[in-house]
RNA sequence: GCCGGUGUGGUGAAAUUGGUAUACACGCUAGUUUUAGGAACUAGUGCUUUCGGGCGUGGGGGUUCGAGUCCCUCCACCGGCACCA
């Protein structure tokens, strides 16, 4: 018997797969397709355990689906633009391109060493002109459709990264990448109108329910933040200006005692001119602008404001109310102005108390009386309207509807919806990204580059600035061009596109990865899309997954794609942790995948990662656990070698096979039960840990069977047939998890040289049955006896058998039997008193 | 504060439809084998016990013949959102 030598076996089969392009697939409408995708990696240098987990989960599913007869597309590529390349280039005095391609080479080798079943002919790198050309092409389409537009606005600026960030990329007021504080700046740039798609993105969330993790859908729903309410116009006294506010509580309109404008609101400046408040307002606005973002937007931040000197009229009461400006009102939500109803909104109440503004109760709670003079907690739940003239008595939804109808009739407002979602800012003042394909012309303005001039290539001879400033802004050979319209000298846009654009449609490109005249063909895309199963980390719950859904909708509208959603099913895997913390260099708890593969082999690494925890949960790394999985594969190998010679020429039992030998029946039962368990665990539950546990139990059983086998003088044909069936099934059911060892065993048995083309084993229901079953007998819900009975036993027989059991009688003696509950094939519960 | 998730042996975890709680693995204990160590194999391993049993899934309560699973309530931890009008 040869010892199990994973490194040798794995290198052999990996070379075989590579050479034969085993996992290459083609569009073929006669076959059922399955698109399995893992989130493509950023080529940061070396793979880490998070990658290993991600790809192992995906690969297991891909291999399983292939054996289930699907035409499985399983591609991999590189999210290759982005800042780390620039930082590393400055640090190591190299070029981002060189650094990136070197990393790709390293990581590709590491990934191949895991034995992942990728179609490498579809590999893409987003920094390749063949890819980013289509980013530019799509940008121009977006521009034509009015989805890409330019505006001057307050943007998030990261000083450290020297670039603008999208709202989604600001986490707790800090940069998502470098954790530095984000500043607010006025700057012009390109935006994508994702807000136009807010409703459709929201509807999509509903359709994905049950197929995506609820958590992700909730996060996206909250991020989009749709709220229903009303827009109401308040006339400014002594002026024809109108302050428009958004409120979700039009039923509290009679309680609006003052108004508050955002400091950035144009009326804040205008209304305070030539009043005694002018100087105070200017000072306040200046102060707020200098306040940092975190303090400004945190709930604990002190609410501060000043009176603008102006008054407006409450359109329903006709009263004059003061107009204030305050730091807690944000310019980019709603209209940048609010009506304040202190009795029914906590912020307004806090503010009113601080500045001695009046409070009026206009909503009456059911079983509570409110006192406007002393209340410290605003009543913000629904209740009956009071002090509201004709509306008195109306409650909640109904009340809001009636008020809106009235506002509309009077022409002073209307029911409306408002979103929290902002448009996506896509300009980046960086070098290592997709050049934006437009030209700025003094006479023609913004002019798109002609399609036949694409790609606008990123110059590779650029010298990076010391502090990371993009060289494009000063590189004459790049920016100097002629206007495509009037031919006058003009300047290219020197910003690059947010790298999230690359990842928003890369899954579409995989369907036609080398297409030269379009981003992808309708035929390929129509066949392969949507992605049937997407696997990745939850950290992209909003960013990448929302952007991709948005892109897909725009591509739908452009007639380029058909799939309503890009990712039909999503699995978000948990983190890999060690000693209770996420693996990180700073914590010194990193386990290098290469070393694990070197000492145990890829199959062991794969089995451990799948066995230690279900995919959605965090996985605690354990060296002893790895050791255990290695032991398991050695056990598999040994028991296989034990039987291999006996069954090299045998064939599994046919339809007419039957045996009365107990051990053979039991082995067949184990075989078929295990196939059922493994199939259902993968297919229905995506729980690989229990699937592997089932195989382990089966292997343990094979060791018991071996003891029986060794006692036989010679092996009869039926014995060989049953063992052969077990060995073939073991190979097949193990192959998605540990493909190399499975393939090696298959070859030794002359069973198969290409397990990916073999059919997944099918269990026979009748073979999973036992002749005898174990019945639990309870008295008053407590287990008192266990009995072996024939599996066909009738309820009546089971009942009398249980009642006459001596041990049961000890518990029922002298007691009245109230009821006997029988759960077929499982349990009897005797209720006594 | 709001929303979501999690809580089961010494450890990672099972329990799929309300029906034997702790499968599988790690660790530990003992045995076989071995010059020894390691490896391998076998058996055992929730707590407690007067050996009948009793207790046990974060705490308390409820529904039920029967609850890890359903309901209420509280606690702890994790994640998301957080002045969003």
PDB file of N, CA and C (backbone and C1' of nucleotides) in Angstrom, chain B residues 45-75:
ATOM      1  P     U B  45     -19.365   6.960  27.112  1.00  0.00           P
ATOM      2  O5'   U B  45     -18.657   8.340  27.484  1.00  0.00           O
ATOM      3  C5'   U B  45     -18.365   8.673  28.853  1.00  0.00           C
ATOM      4  C4'   U B  45     -17.514   9.915  28.884  1.00  0.00           C
ATOM      5  C3'   U B  45     -18.083  11.114  28.126  1.00  0.00           C
ATOM      6  O3'   U B  45     -19.065  11.801  28.890  1.00  0.00           O
ATOM      7  C1'   U B  45     -15.788  10.865  27.616  1.00  0.00           C
ATOM      8  P     G B  46     -20.481  12.039  28.262  1.00  0.00           P
ATOM      9  O5'   G B  46     -20.758  13.532  28.740  1.00  0.00           O
ATOM     10  C5'   G B  46     -19.863  14.575  28.378  1.00  0.00           C
ATOM     11  C4'   G B  46     -20.316  15.863  29.011  1.00  0.00           C
ATOM     12  C3'   G B  46     -20.516  15.773  30.530  1.00  0.00           C
ATOM     13  O3'   G B  46     -19.308  16.046  31.206  1.00  0.00           O
ATOM     14  C1'   G B  46     -22.437  16.721  29.532  1.00  0.00           C
ATOM     15  P     C B  47     -18.959  15.202  32.519  1.00  0.00           P
ATOM     16  O5'   C B  47     -19.858  15.933  33.619  1.00  0.00           O
ATOM     17  C5'   C B  47     -19.646  17.315  33.933  1.00  0.00           C
ATOM     18  C4'   C B  47     -20.751  17.787  34.851  1.00  0.00           C
ATOM     19  C3'   C B  47     -20.986  16.924  36.076  1.00  0.00           C
ATOM     20  O3'   C B  47     -20.057  17.191  37.112  1.00  0.00           O
ATOM     21  C1'   C B  47     -23.060  17.406  35.064  1.00  0.00           C
ATOM     22  P     U B  48     -19.567  15.957  38.022  1.00  0.00           P
ATOM     23  O5'   U B  48     -20.895  15.553  38.799  1.00  0.00           O
ATOM     24  C5'   U B  48     -21.485  16.447  39.761  1.00  0.00           C
ATOM     25  C4'   U B  48     -22.825  15.929  40.191  1.00  0.00           C
ATOM     26  C3'   U B  48     -22.814  14.554  40.847  1.00  0.00           C
ATOM     27  O3'   U B  48     -22.445  14.626  42.209  1.00  0.00           O
ATOM     28  C1'   U B  48     -24.576  14.667  39.267  1.00  0.00           C
ATOM     29  P     U B  49     -21.702  13.316  42.866  1.00  0.00           P
ATOM     30  O5'   U B  49     -22.897  12.278  43.005  1.00  0.00           O
ATOM     31  C5'   U B  49     -23.991  12.526  43.908  1.00  0.00           C
ATOM     32  C4'   U B  49     -25.064  11.499  43.682  1.00  0.00           C
ATOM     33  C3'   U B  49     -24.619  10.052  43.861  1.00  0.00           C
ATOM     34  O3'   U B  49     -24.588   9.681  45.220  1.00  0.00           O
ATOM     35  C1'   U B  49     -25.914  10.253  41.892  1.00  0.00           C
ATOM     36  P     U B  50     -23.693   8.413  45.691  1.00  0.00           P
ATOM     37  O5'   U B  50     -24.733   7.204  45.577  1.00  0.00           O
ATOM     38  C5'   U B  50     -24.452   5.945  46.186  1.00  0.00           C
ATOM     39  C4'   U B  50     -25.730   5.364  46.734  1.00  0.00           C
ATOM     40  C3'   U B  50     -26.847   5.169  45.707  1.00  0.00           C
ATOM     41  O3'   U B  50     -27.541   3.967  45.975  1.00  0.00           O
ATOM     42  C1'   U B  50     -27.617   6.548  47.458  1.00  0.00           C
ATOM     43  P     C B  51     -27.359   2.710  45.024  1.00  0.00           P
ATOM     44  O5'   C B  51     -28.174   3.263  43.765  1.00  0.00           O
ATOM     45  C5'   C B  51     -28.914   2.398  42.909  1.00  0.00           C
ATOM     46  C4'   C B  51     -28.568   2.648  41.455  1.00  0.00           C
ATOM     47  C3'   C B  51     -27.775   1.519  40.782  1.00  0.00           C
ATOM     48  O3'   C B  51     -28.311   1.297  39.497  1.00  0.00           O
ATOM     49  C1'   C B  51     -26.691   3.584  40.442  1.00  0.00           C
ATOM     50  P     G B  52     -29.537   0.285  39.357  1.00  0.00           P
ATOM     51  O5'   G B  52     -30.750   1.269  39.627  1.00  0.00           O
ATOM     52  C5'   G B  52     -31.493   1.876  38.598  1.00  0.00           C
ATOM     53  C4'   G B  52     -32.778   2.384  39.159  1.00  0.00           C
ATOM     54  C3'   G B  52     -33.249   3.698  38.583  1.00  0.00           C
ATOM     55  O3'   G B  52     -34.006   3.516  37.409  1.00  0.00           O
ATOM     56  C1'   G B  52     -33.427   3.710  40.967  1.00  0.00           C
ATOM     57  P     G B  53     -33.526   4.211  36.088  1.00  0.00           P
ATOM     58  O5'   G B  53     -33.771   5.768  36.255  1.00  0.00           O
ATOM     59  C5'   G B  53     -34.954   6.313  36.806  1.00  0.00           C
ATOM     60  C4'   G B  53     -34.621   7.237  37.954  1.00  0.00           C
ATOM     61  C3'   G B  53     -34.504   8.728  37.622  1.00  0.00           C
ATOM     62  O3'   G B  53     -35.769   9.356  37.536  1.00  0.00           O
ATOM     63  C1'   G B  53     -32.693   8.093  39.003  1.00  0.00           C
ATOM     64  P     G B  54     -35.967  10.623  36.652  1.00  0.00           P
ATOM     65  O5'   G B  54     -35.107  11.710  37.428  1.00  0.00           O
ATOM     66  C5'   G B  54     -35.571  12.265  38.662  1.00  0.00           C
ATOM     67  C4'   G B  54     -34.552  13.262  39.186  1.00  0.00           C
ATOM     68  C3'   G B  54     -34.247  14.424  38.245  1.00  0.00           C
ATOM     69  O3'   G B  54     -35.217  15.440  38.345  1.00  0.00           O
ATOM     70  C1'   G B  54     -32.221  13.506  39.040  1.00  0.00           C
ATOM     71  P     C B  55     -35.586  16.239  37.026  1.00  0.00           P
ATOM     72  O5'   C B  55     -34.265  17.077  36.732  1.00  0.00           O
ATOM     73  C5'   C B  55     -33.873  18.124  37.620  1.00  0.00           C
ATOM     74  C4'   C B  55     -32.480  18.609  37.271  1.00  0.00           C
ATOM     75  C3'   C B  55     -32.308  19.213  35.881  1.00  0.00           C
ATOM     76  O3'   C B  55     -32.816  20.533  35.798  1.00  0.00           O
ATOM     77  C1'   C B  55     -30.487  17.791  36.345  1.00  0.00           C
ATOM     78  P     G B  56     -33.413  21.025  34.383  1.00  0.00           P
ATOM     79  O5'   G B  56     -32.123  21.059  33.465  1.00  0.00           O
ATOM     80  C5'   G B  56     -31.116  22.056  33.691  1.00  0.00           C
ATOM     81  C4'   G B  56     -29.957  21.800  32.765  1.00  0.00           C
ATOM     82  C3'   G B  56     -30.284  21.932  31.279  1.00  0.00           C
ATOM     83  O3'   G B  56     -30.214  23.289  30.889  1.00  0.00           O
ATOM     84  C1'   G B  56     -29.020  19.960  31.663  1.00  0.00           C
ATOM     85  P     U B  57     -31.286  23.914  29.882  1.00  0.00           P
ATOM     86  O5'   U B  57     -30.428  24.075  28.549  1.00  0.00           O
ATOM     87  C5'   U B  57     -29.125  24.644  28.612  1.00  0.00           C
ATOM     88  C4'   U B  57     -28.680  24.992  27.212  1.00  0.00           C
ATOM     89  C3'   U B  57     -29.560  26.019  26.503  1.00  0.00           C
ATOM     90  O3'   U B  57     -28.726  26.883  25.761  1.00  0.00           O
ATOM     91  C1'   U B  57     -29.415  24.076  25.201  1.00  0.00           C
ATOM     92  P     G B  58     -29.146  28.387  25.570  1.00  0.00           P
ATOM     93  O5'   G B  58     -28.796  29.031  26.982  1.00  0.00           O
ATOM     94  C5'   G B  58     -27.452  29.137  27.406  1.00  0.00           C
ATOM     95  C4'   G B  58     -27.329  30.232  28.413  1.00  0.00           C
ATOM     96  C3'   G B  58     -28.558  30.458  29.285  1.00  0.00           C
ATOM     97  O3'   G B  58     -28.637  29.556  30.361  1.00  0.00           O
ATOM     98  C1'   G B  58     -27.838  32.520  28.414  1.00  0.00           C
ATOM     99  P     G B  59     -30.076  29.128  30.944  1.00  0.00           P
ATOM    100  O5'   G B  59     -30.536  30.447  31.706  1.00  0.00           O
ATOM    101  C5'   G B  59     -29.921  30.805  32.938  1.00  0.00           C
ATOM    102  C4'   G B  59     -30.696  31.919  33.594  1.00  0.00           C
ATOM    103  C3'   G B  59     -32.182  31.657  33.795  1.00  0.00           C
ATOM    104  O3'   G B  59     -32.439  30.861  34.936  1.00  0.00           O
ATOM    105  C1'   G B  59     -31.897  33.803  32.882  1.00  0.00           C
ATOM    106  P     G B  60     -33.741  29.918  34.945  1.00  0.00           P
ATOM    107  O5'   G B  60     -34.940  30.965  34.959  1.00  0.00           O
ATOM    108  C5'   G B  60     -35.245  31.690  36.155  1.00  0.00           C
ATOM    109  C4'   G B  60     -36.385  32.640  35.911  1.00  0.00           C
ATOM    110  C3'   G B  60     -37.695  32.001  35.462  1.00  0.00           C
ATOM    111  O3'   G B  60     -38.417  31.425  36.540  1.00  0.00           O
ATOM    112  C1'   G B  60     -37.248  33.885  34.113  1.00  0.00           C
ATOM    113  P     G B  61     -39.330  30.139  36.222  1.00  0.00           P
ATOM    114  O5'   G B  61     -40.468  30.712  35.266  1.00  0.00           O
ATOM    115  C5'   G B  61     -41.622  31.325  35.830  1.00  0.00           C
ATOM    116  C4'   G B  61     -42.424  32.035  34.780  1.00  0.00           C
ATOM    117  C3'   G B  61     -43.321  31.175  33.903  1.00  0.00           C
ATOM    118  O3'   G B  61     -44.486  30.715  34.574  1.00  0.00           O
ATOM    119  C1'   G B  61     -42.240  32.782  32.566  1.00  0.00           C
ATOM    120  P     G B  62     -45.020  29.228  34.198  1.00  0.00           P
ATOM    121  O5'   G B  62     -45.622  29.439  32.736  1.00  0.00           O
ATOM    122  C5'   G B  62     -46.769  30.264  32.569  1.00  0.00           C
ATOM    123  C4'   G B  62     -47.016  30.515  31.109  1.00  0.00           C
ATOM    124  C3'   G B  62     -47.510  29.337  30.290  1.00  0.00           C
ATOM    125  O3'   G B  62     -48.875  29.069  30.508  1.00  0.00           O
ATOM    126  C1'   G B  62     -45.891  30.558  29.058  1.00  0.00           C
ATOM    127  P     U B  63     -49.400  27.581  30.359  1.00  0.00           P
ATOM    128  O5'   U B  63     -49.412  27.398  28.783  1.00  0.00           O
ATOM    129  C5'   U B  63     -50.310  28.130  27.960  1.00  0.00           C
ATOM    130  C4'   U B  63     -50.089  27.765  26.507  1.00  0.00           C
ATOM    131  C3'   U B  63     -50.156  26.273  26.211  1.00  0.00           C
ATOM    132  O3'   U B  63     -51.496  25.824  26.073  1.00  0.00           O
ATOM    133  C1'   U B  63     -48.263  27.217  25.152  1.00  0.00           C
ATOM    134  P     U B  64     -51.910  24.483  26.832  1.00  0.00           P
ATOM    135  O5'   U B  64     -51.093  23.364  26.069  1.00  0.00           O
ATOM    136  C5'   U B  64     -51.354  23.091  24.686  1.00  0.00           C
ATOM    137  C4'   U B  64     -50.337  22.110  24.173  1.00  0.00           C
ATOM    138  C3'   U B  64     -50.198  20.834  25.005  1.00  0.00           C
ATOM    139  O3'   U B  64     -51.227  19.904  24.703  1.00  0.00           O
ATOM    140  C1'   U B  64     -48.049  21.675  24.449  1.00  0.00           C
ATOM    141  P     C B  65     -51.864  19.034  25.930  1.00  0.00           P
ATOM    142  O5'   C B  65     -50.716  17.996  26.299  1.00  0.00           O
ATOM    143  C5'   C B  65     -50.831  17.198  27.473  1.00  0.00           C
ATOM    144  C4'   C B  65     -49.741  16.161  27.470  1.00  0.00           C
ATOM    145  C3'   C B  65     -48.341  16.694  27.187  1.00  0.00           C
ATOM    146  O3'   C B  65     -47.746  17.189  28.368  1.00  0.00           O
ATOM    147  C1'   C B  65     -48.732  14.812  25.828  1.00  0.00           C
ATOM    148  P     G B  66     -46.922  18.511  28.308  1.00  0.00           P
ATOM    149  O5'   G B  66     -45.715  18.119  27.358  1.00  0.00           O
ATOM    150  C5'   G B  66     -44.703  17.242  27.850  1.00  0.00           C
ATOM    151  C4'   G B  66     -43.736  16.895  26.762  1.00  0.00           C
ATOM    152  C3'   G B  66     -43.058  18.089  26.101  1.00  0.00           C
ATOM    153  O3'   G B  66     -41.964  18.523  26.871  1.00  0.00           O
ATOM    154  C1'   G B  66     -43.812  16.576  24.439  1.00  0.00           C
ATOM    155  P     A B  67     -41.548  20.027  26.850  1.00  0.00           P
ATOM    156  O5'   A B  67     -41.085  20.281  25.343  1.00  0.00           O
ATOM    157  C5'   A B  67     -39.935  19.650  24.797  1.00  0.00           C
ATOM    158  C4'   A B  67     -39.063  20.683  24.112  1.00  0.00           C
ATOM    159  C3'   A B  67     -38.463  21.719  25.048  1.00  0.00           C
ATOM    160  O3'   A B  67     -37.217  22.131  24.519  1.00  0.00           O
ATOM    161  C1'   A B  67     -39.849  22.809  23.507  1.00  0.00           C
ATOM    162  P     G B  68     -35.936  21.296  24.885  1.00  0.00           P
ATOM    163  O5'   G B  68     -34.782  22.177  24.242  1.00  0.00           O
ATOM    164  C5'   G B  68     -34.482  23.462  24.798  1.00  0.00           C
ATOM    165  C4'   G B  68     -33.754  24.295  23.779  1.00  0.00           C
ATOM    166  C3'   G B  68     -34.651  24.854  22.672  1.00  0.00           C
ATOM    167  O3'   G B  68     -35.240  26.060  23.066  1.00  0.00           O
ATOM    168  C1'   G B  68     -32.720  23.841  21.730  1.00  0.00           C
ATOM    169  P     U B  69     -36.730  26.442  22.715  1.00  0.00           P
ATOM    170  O5'   U B  69     -36.782  26.247  21.140  1.00  0.00           O
ATOM    171  C5'   U B  69     -36.072  27.133  20.262  1.00  0.00           C
ATOM    172  C4'   U B  69     -36.286  26.679  18.837  1.00  0.00           C
ATOM    173  C3'   U B  69     -37.738  26.769  18.383  1.00  0.00           C
ATOM    174  O3'   U B  69     -37.808  27.321  17.082  1.00  0.00           O
ATOM    175  C1'   U B  69     -36.930  24.542  18.142  1.00  0.00           C
ATOM    176  P     C B  70     -38.170  28.856  16.969  1.00  0.00           P
ATOM    177  O5'   C B  70     -39.710  28.862  17.404  1.00  0.00           O
ATOM    178  C5'   C B  70     -40.732  28.691  16.435  1.00  0.00           C
ATOM    179  C4'   C B  70     -42.081  28.938  17.088  1.00  0.00           C
ATOM    180  C3'   C B  70     -42.134  30.130  18.039  1.00  0.00           C
ATOM    181  O3'   C B  70     -42.304  31.348  17.332  1.00  0.00           O
ATOM    182  C1'   C B  70     -43.153  28.272  19.067  1.00  0.00           C
ATOM    183  P     C B  71     -41.761  32.705  17.935  1.00  0.00           P
ATOM    184  O5'   C B  71     -42.826  33.022  19.078  1.00  0.00           O
ATOM    185  C5'   C B  71     -44.169  33.371  18.767  1.00  0.00           C
ATOM    186  C4'   C B  71     -44.899  33.672  20.059  1.00  0.00           C
ATOM    187  C3'   C B  71     -44.212  34.688  20.963  1.00  0.00           C
ATOM    188  O3'   C B  71     -44.483  36.012  20.565  1.00  0.00           O
ATOM    189  C1'   C B  71     -44.847  32.816  22.258  1.00  0.00           C
ATOM    190  P     C B  72     -43.332  37.133  20.805  1.00  0.00           P
ATOM    191  O5'   C B  72     -43.490  37.420  22.362  1.00  0.00           O
ATOM    192  C5'   C B  72     -44.704  37.949  22.888  1.00  0.00           C
ATOM    193  C4'   C B  72     -44.619  38.005  24.392  1.00  0.00           C
ATOM    194  C3'   C B  72     -43.400  38.734  24.947  1.00  0.00           C
ATOM    195  O3'   C B  72     -43.550  40.138  24.916  1.00  0.00           O
ATOM    196  C1'   C B  72     -43.722  36.711  26.134  1.00  0.00           C
ATOM    197  P     U B  73     -42.234  41.042  24.732  1.00  0.00           P
ATOM    198  O5'   U B  73     -41.478  40.822  26.111  1.00  0.00           O
ATOM    199  C5'   U B  73     -41.986  41.375  27.329  1.00  0.00           C
ATOM    200  C4'   U B  73     -41.140  40.906  28.479  1.00  0.00           C
ATOM    201  C3'   U B  73     -39.657  41.253  28.380  1.00  0.00           C
ATOM    202  O3'   U B  73     -39.376  42.583  28.754  1.00  0.00           O
ATOM    203  C1'   U B  73     -39.895  38.979  29.004  1.00  0.00           C
ATOM    204  P     C B  74     -38.153  43.321  28.047  1.00  0.00           P
ATOM    205  O5'   C B  74     -36.909  42.835  28.899  1.00  0.00           O
ATOM    206  C5'   C B  74     -36.846  43.099  30.299  1.00  0.00           C
ATOM    207  C4'   C B  74     -35.836  42.194  30.952  1.00  0.00           C
ATOM    208  C3'   C B  74     -34.417  42.269  30.409  1.00  0.00           C
ATOM    209  O3'   C B  74     -33.702  43.386  30.882  1.00  0.00           O
ATOM    210  C1'   C B  74     -35.013  40.007  30.656  1.00  0.00           C
ATOM    211  P     C B  75     -32.537  44.017  29.969  1.00  0.00           P
ATOM    212  O5'   C B  75     -31.364  42.935  30.119  1.00  0.00           O
ATOM    213  C5'   C B  75     -30.777  42.686  31.395  1.00  0.00           C
ATOM    214  C4'   C B  75     -29.767  41.566  31.276  1.00  0.00           C
ATOM    215  C3'   C B  75     -28.672  41.769  30.245  1.00  0.00           C
ATOM    216  O3'   C B  75     -27.655  42.633  30.716  1.00  0.00           O
ATOM    217  C1'   C B  75     -29.503  39.566  30.072  1.00  0.00           C
TER     218        C B  75
END
